Short mmCIF file of C-alpha atoms and ligand atoms in Angstrom, two decimals:
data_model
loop_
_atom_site.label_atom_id
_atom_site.label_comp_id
_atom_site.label_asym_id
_atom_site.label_seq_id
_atom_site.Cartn_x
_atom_site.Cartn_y
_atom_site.Cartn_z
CA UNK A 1 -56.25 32.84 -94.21
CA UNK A 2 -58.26 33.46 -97.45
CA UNK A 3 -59.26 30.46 -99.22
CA UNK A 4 -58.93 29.84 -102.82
CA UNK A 5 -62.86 29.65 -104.11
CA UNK A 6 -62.21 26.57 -105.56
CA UNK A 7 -61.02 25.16 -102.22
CA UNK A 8 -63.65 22.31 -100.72
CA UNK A 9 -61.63 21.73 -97.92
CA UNK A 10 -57.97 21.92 -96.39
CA UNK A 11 -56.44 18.72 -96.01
CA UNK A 12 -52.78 19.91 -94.75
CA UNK A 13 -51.95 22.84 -93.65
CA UNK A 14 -48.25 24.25 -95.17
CA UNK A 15 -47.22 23.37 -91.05
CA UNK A 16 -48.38 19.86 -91.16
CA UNK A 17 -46.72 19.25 -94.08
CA UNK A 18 -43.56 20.73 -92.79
CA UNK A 19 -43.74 18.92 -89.38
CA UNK A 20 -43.93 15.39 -91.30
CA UNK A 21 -41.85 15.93 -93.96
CA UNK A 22 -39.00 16.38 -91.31
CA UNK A 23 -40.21 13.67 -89.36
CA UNK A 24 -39.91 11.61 -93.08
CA UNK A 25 -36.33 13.33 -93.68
CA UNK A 26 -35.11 12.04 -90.32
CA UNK A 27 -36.11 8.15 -91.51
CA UNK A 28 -34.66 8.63 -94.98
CA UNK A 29 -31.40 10.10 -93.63
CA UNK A 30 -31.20 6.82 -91.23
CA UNK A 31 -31.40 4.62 -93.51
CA UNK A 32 -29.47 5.89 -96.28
CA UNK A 33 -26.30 5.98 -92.78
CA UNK A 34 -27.13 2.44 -92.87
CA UNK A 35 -27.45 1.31 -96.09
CA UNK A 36 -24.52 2.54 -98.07
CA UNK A 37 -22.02 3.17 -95.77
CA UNK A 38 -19.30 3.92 -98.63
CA UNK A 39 -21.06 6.69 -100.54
CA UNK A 40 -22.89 9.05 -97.82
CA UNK A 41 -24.16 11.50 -100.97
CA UNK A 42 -27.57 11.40 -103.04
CA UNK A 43 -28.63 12.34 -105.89
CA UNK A 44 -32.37 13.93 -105.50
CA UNK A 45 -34.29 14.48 -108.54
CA UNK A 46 -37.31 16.25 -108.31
CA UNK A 47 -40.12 15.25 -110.92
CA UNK A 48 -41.27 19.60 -112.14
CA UNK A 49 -43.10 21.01 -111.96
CA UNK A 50 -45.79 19.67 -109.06
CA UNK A 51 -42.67 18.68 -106.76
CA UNK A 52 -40.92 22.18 -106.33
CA UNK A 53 -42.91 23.20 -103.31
CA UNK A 54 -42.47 20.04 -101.56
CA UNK A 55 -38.91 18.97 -103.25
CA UNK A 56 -38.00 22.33 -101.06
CA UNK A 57 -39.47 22.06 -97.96
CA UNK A 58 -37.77 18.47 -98.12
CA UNK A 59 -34.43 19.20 -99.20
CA UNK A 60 -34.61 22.02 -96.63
CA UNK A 61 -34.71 20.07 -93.92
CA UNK A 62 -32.23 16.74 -94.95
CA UNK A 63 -29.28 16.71 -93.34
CA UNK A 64 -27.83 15.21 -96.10
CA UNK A 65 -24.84 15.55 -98.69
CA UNK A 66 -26.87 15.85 -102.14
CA UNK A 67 -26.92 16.48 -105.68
CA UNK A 68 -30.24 18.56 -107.21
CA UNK A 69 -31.40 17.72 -110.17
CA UNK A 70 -35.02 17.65 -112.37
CA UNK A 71 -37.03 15.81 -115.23
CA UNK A 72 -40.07 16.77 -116.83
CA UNK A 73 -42.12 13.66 -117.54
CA UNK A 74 -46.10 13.80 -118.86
CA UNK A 75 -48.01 11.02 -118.80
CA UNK A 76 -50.91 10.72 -120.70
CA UNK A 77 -53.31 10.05 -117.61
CA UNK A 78 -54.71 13.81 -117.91
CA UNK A 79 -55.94 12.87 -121.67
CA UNK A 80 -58.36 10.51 -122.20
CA UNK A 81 -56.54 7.59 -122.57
CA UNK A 82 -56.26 5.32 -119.42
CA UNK A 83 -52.35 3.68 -120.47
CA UNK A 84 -49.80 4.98 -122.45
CA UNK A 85 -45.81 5.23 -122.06
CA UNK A 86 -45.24 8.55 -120.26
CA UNK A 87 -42.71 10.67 -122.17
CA UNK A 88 -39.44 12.55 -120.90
CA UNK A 89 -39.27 16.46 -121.45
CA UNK A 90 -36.60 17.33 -119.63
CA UNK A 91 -34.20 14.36 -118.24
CA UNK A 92 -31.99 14.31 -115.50
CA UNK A 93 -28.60 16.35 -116.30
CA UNK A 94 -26.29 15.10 -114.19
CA UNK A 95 -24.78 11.11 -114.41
CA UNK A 96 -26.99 8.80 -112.90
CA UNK A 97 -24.27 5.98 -113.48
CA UNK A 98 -24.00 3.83 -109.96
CA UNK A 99 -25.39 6.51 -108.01
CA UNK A 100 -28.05 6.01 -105.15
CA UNK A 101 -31.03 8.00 -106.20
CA UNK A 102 -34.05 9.42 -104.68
CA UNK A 103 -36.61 10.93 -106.89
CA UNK A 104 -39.26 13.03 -104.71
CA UNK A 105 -43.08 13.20 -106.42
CA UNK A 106 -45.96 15.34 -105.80
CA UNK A 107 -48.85 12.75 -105.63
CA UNK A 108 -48.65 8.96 -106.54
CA UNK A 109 -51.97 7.87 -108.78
CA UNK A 110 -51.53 4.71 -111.54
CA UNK A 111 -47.82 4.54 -110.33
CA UNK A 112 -47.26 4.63 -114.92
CA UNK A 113 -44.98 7.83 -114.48
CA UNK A 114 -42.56 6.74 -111.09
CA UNK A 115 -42.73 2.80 -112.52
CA UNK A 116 -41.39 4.62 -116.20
CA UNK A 117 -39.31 6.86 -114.15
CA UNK A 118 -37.40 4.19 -112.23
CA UNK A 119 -36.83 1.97 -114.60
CA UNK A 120 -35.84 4.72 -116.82
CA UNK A 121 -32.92 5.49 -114.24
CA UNK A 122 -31.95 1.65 -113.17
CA UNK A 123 -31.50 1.25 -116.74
CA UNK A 124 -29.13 3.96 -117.07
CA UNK A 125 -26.91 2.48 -114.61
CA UNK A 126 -27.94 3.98 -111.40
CA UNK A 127 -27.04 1.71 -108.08
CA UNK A 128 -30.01 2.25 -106.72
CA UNK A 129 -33.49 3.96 -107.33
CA UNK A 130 -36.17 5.12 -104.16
CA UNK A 131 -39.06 7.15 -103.86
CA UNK A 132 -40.32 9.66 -101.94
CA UNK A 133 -43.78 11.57 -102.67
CA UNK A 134 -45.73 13.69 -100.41
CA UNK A 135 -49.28 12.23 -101.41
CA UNK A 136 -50.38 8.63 -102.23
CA UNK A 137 -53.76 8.01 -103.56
CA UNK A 138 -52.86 4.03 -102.97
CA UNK A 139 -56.58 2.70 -104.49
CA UNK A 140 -55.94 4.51 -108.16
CA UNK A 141 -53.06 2.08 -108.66
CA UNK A 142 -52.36 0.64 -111.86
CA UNK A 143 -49.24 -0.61 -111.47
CA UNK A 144 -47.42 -2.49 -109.01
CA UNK A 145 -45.97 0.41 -107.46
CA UNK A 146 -45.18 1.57 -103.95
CA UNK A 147 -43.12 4.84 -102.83
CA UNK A 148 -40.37 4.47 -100.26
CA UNK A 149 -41.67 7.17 -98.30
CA UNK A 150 -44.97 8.64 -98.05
CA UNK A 151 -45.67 11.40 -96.29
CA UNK A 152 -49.18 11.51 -96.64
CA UNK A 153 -51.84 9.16 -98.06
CA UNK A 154 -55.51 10.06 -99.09
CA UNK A 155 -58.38 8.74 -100.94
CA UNK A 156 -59.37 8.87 -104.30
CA UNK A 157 -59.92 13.14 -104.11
CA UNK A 158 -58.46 15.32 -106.59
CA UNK A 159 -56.05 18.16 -104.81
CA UNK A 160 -55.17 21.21 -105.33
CA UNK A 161 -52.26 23.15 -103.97
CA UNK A 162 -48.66 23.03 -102.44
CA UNK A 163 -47.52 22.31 -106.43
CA UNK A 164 -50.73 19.93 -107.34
CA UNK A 165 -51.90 22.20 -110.16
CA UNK A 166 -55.81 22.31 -111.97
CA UNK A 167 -55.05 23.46 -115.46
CA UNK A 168 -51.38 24.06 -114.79
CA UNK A 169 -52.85 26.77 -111.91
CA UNK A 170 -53.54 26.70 -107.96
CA UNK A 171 -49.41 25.25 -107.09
CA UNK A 172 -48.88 28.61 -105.56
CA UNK A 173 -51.38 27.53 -102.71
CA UNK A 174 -49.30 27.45 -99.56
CA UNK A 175 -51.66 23.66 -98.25
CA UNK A 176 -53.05 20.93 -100.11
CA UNK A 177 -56.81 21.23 -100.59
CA UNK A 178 -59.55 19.02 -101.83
CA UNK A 179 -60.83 20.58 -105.44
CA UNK A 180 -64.86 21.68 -105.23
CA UNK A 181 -64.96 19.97 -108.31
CA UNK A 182 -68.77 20.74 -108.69
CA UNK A 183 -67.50 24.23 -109.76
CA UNK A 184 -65.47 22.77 -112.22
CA UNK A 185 -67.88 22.88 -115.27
CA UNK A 186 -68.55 26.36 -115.88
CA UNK A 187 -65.19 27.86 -114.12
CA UNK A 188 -63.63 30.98 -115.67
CA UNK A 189 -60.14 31.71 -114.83
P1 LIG B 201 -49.54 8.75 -112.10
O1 LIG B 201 -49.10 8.19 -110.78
O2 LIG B 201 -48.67 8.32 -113.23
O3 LIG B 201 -50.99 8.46 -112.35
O4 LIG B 201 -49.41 10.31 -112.16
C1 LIG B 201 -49.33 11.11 -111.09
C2 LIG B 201 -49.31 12.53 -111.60
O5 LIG B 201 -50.65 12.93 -111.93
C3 LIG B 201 -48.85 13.46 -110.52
O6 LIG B 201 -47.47 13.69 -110.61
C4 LIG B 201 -49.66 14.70 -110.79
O7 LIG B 201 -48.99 15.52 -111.71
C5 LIG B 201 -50.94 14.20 -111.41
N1 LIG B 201 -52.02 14.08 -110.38
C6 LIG B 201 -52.52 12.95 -109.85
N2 LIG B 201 -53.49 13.21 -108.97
C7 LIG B 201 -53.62 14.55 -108.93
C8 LIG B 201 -54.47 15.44 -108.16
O8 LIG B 201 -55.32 15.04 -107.35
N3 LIG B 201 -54.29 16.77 -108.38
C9 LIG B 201 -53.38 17.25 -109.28
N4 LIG B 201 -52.56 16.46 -109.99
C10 LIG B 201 -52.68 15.11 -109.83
MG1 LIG B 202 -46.34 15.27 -111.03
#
């Protein structure tokens, strides 16, 4: 395969993420048999636009009775200001009210936007609110924040692919790369 020229390295190839995210959908189907026993159905929302590779491959492969829905959320982190309340685009369509939720992430940094996200949900009444994201970058935490599930974690790299975007581009990119980000500087699209 041809490599994006602003691909350092591969970190997961579109088969290893596959391969663990149904390892991952097997756990999260277990315990969600176990934990609710009188509502066996979910409501997954998907955080757009960085989730829609993974919130597929996922969904795909969870033997599960769900609901789909999306938000749009920004957070400020991008910018140059280090805090700052993240702010809802799109929210969730359907009722949240005393439903068990799951919202599946791209990539887990500060924690501000899932920490704003689930309290944003838990205050609209839903029973109760997990996460699931396909990267953690644990030592950029800001909050006191950690994912259910995590399918893979990394170190403080910034990645590119499988929805992770660089100037909204690069989510096409069927595995999650580490960005050459010495190329960065004078890089014409
Ligand atoms: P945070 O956890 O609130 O800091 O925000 C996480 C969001 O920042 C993710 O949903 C991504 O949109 C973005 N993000 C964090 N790290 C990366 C990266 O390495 N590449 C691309 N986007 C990233
Ligand atoms: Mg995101």
């Amino acid at each position: 395969m041809k490599l994006h020229p602003l691909v350092k390295n591969v970190l997961f190839t579109e088969e290893q993420i596959k391969e663990r995210t149904i390892e991952v959908a097997k756990e999260i189907k277990s315990f969600y048999e176990q934990n609710d026993k009188e509502d066996q159905s979910l409501l997954v929302i998907g955080l757009l636009k960085g989730c829609i590779p993974f919130y597929q491959t996922f969904c795909m492969n969870f033997d599960f009775l769900i609901d789909m829905d999306f938000m749009v959320v920004s957070s400020y982190l991008g910018g140059t200001k280090s805090s700052g309340e993240p702010k809802i685009n799109l929210d969730v369509n359907m009722s949240v009210k005393d439903r068990n939720i799951l919202i599946v992430e791209d990539i887990v940094e500060s924690g501000l936007t899932l920490e704003f996200v689930q309290n944003y949900l838990l205050n609209k009444g839903a029973k109760s609110v997990k996460i699931l994201t396909m990267l953690d970058k644990p030592t950029e935490r800001k909050v006191d924040i950690k994912p259910d599930w995590t399918c893979f974690s990394i170190p403080k790299h910034f990645v590119i692919g499988y929805g992770l975007d660089y100037q909204e581009k690069l989510r096409n990119l069927p595995y999650v790369a580490v960005c050459d980000t010495d190329k960065l500087a004078d890089w014409k699209w």
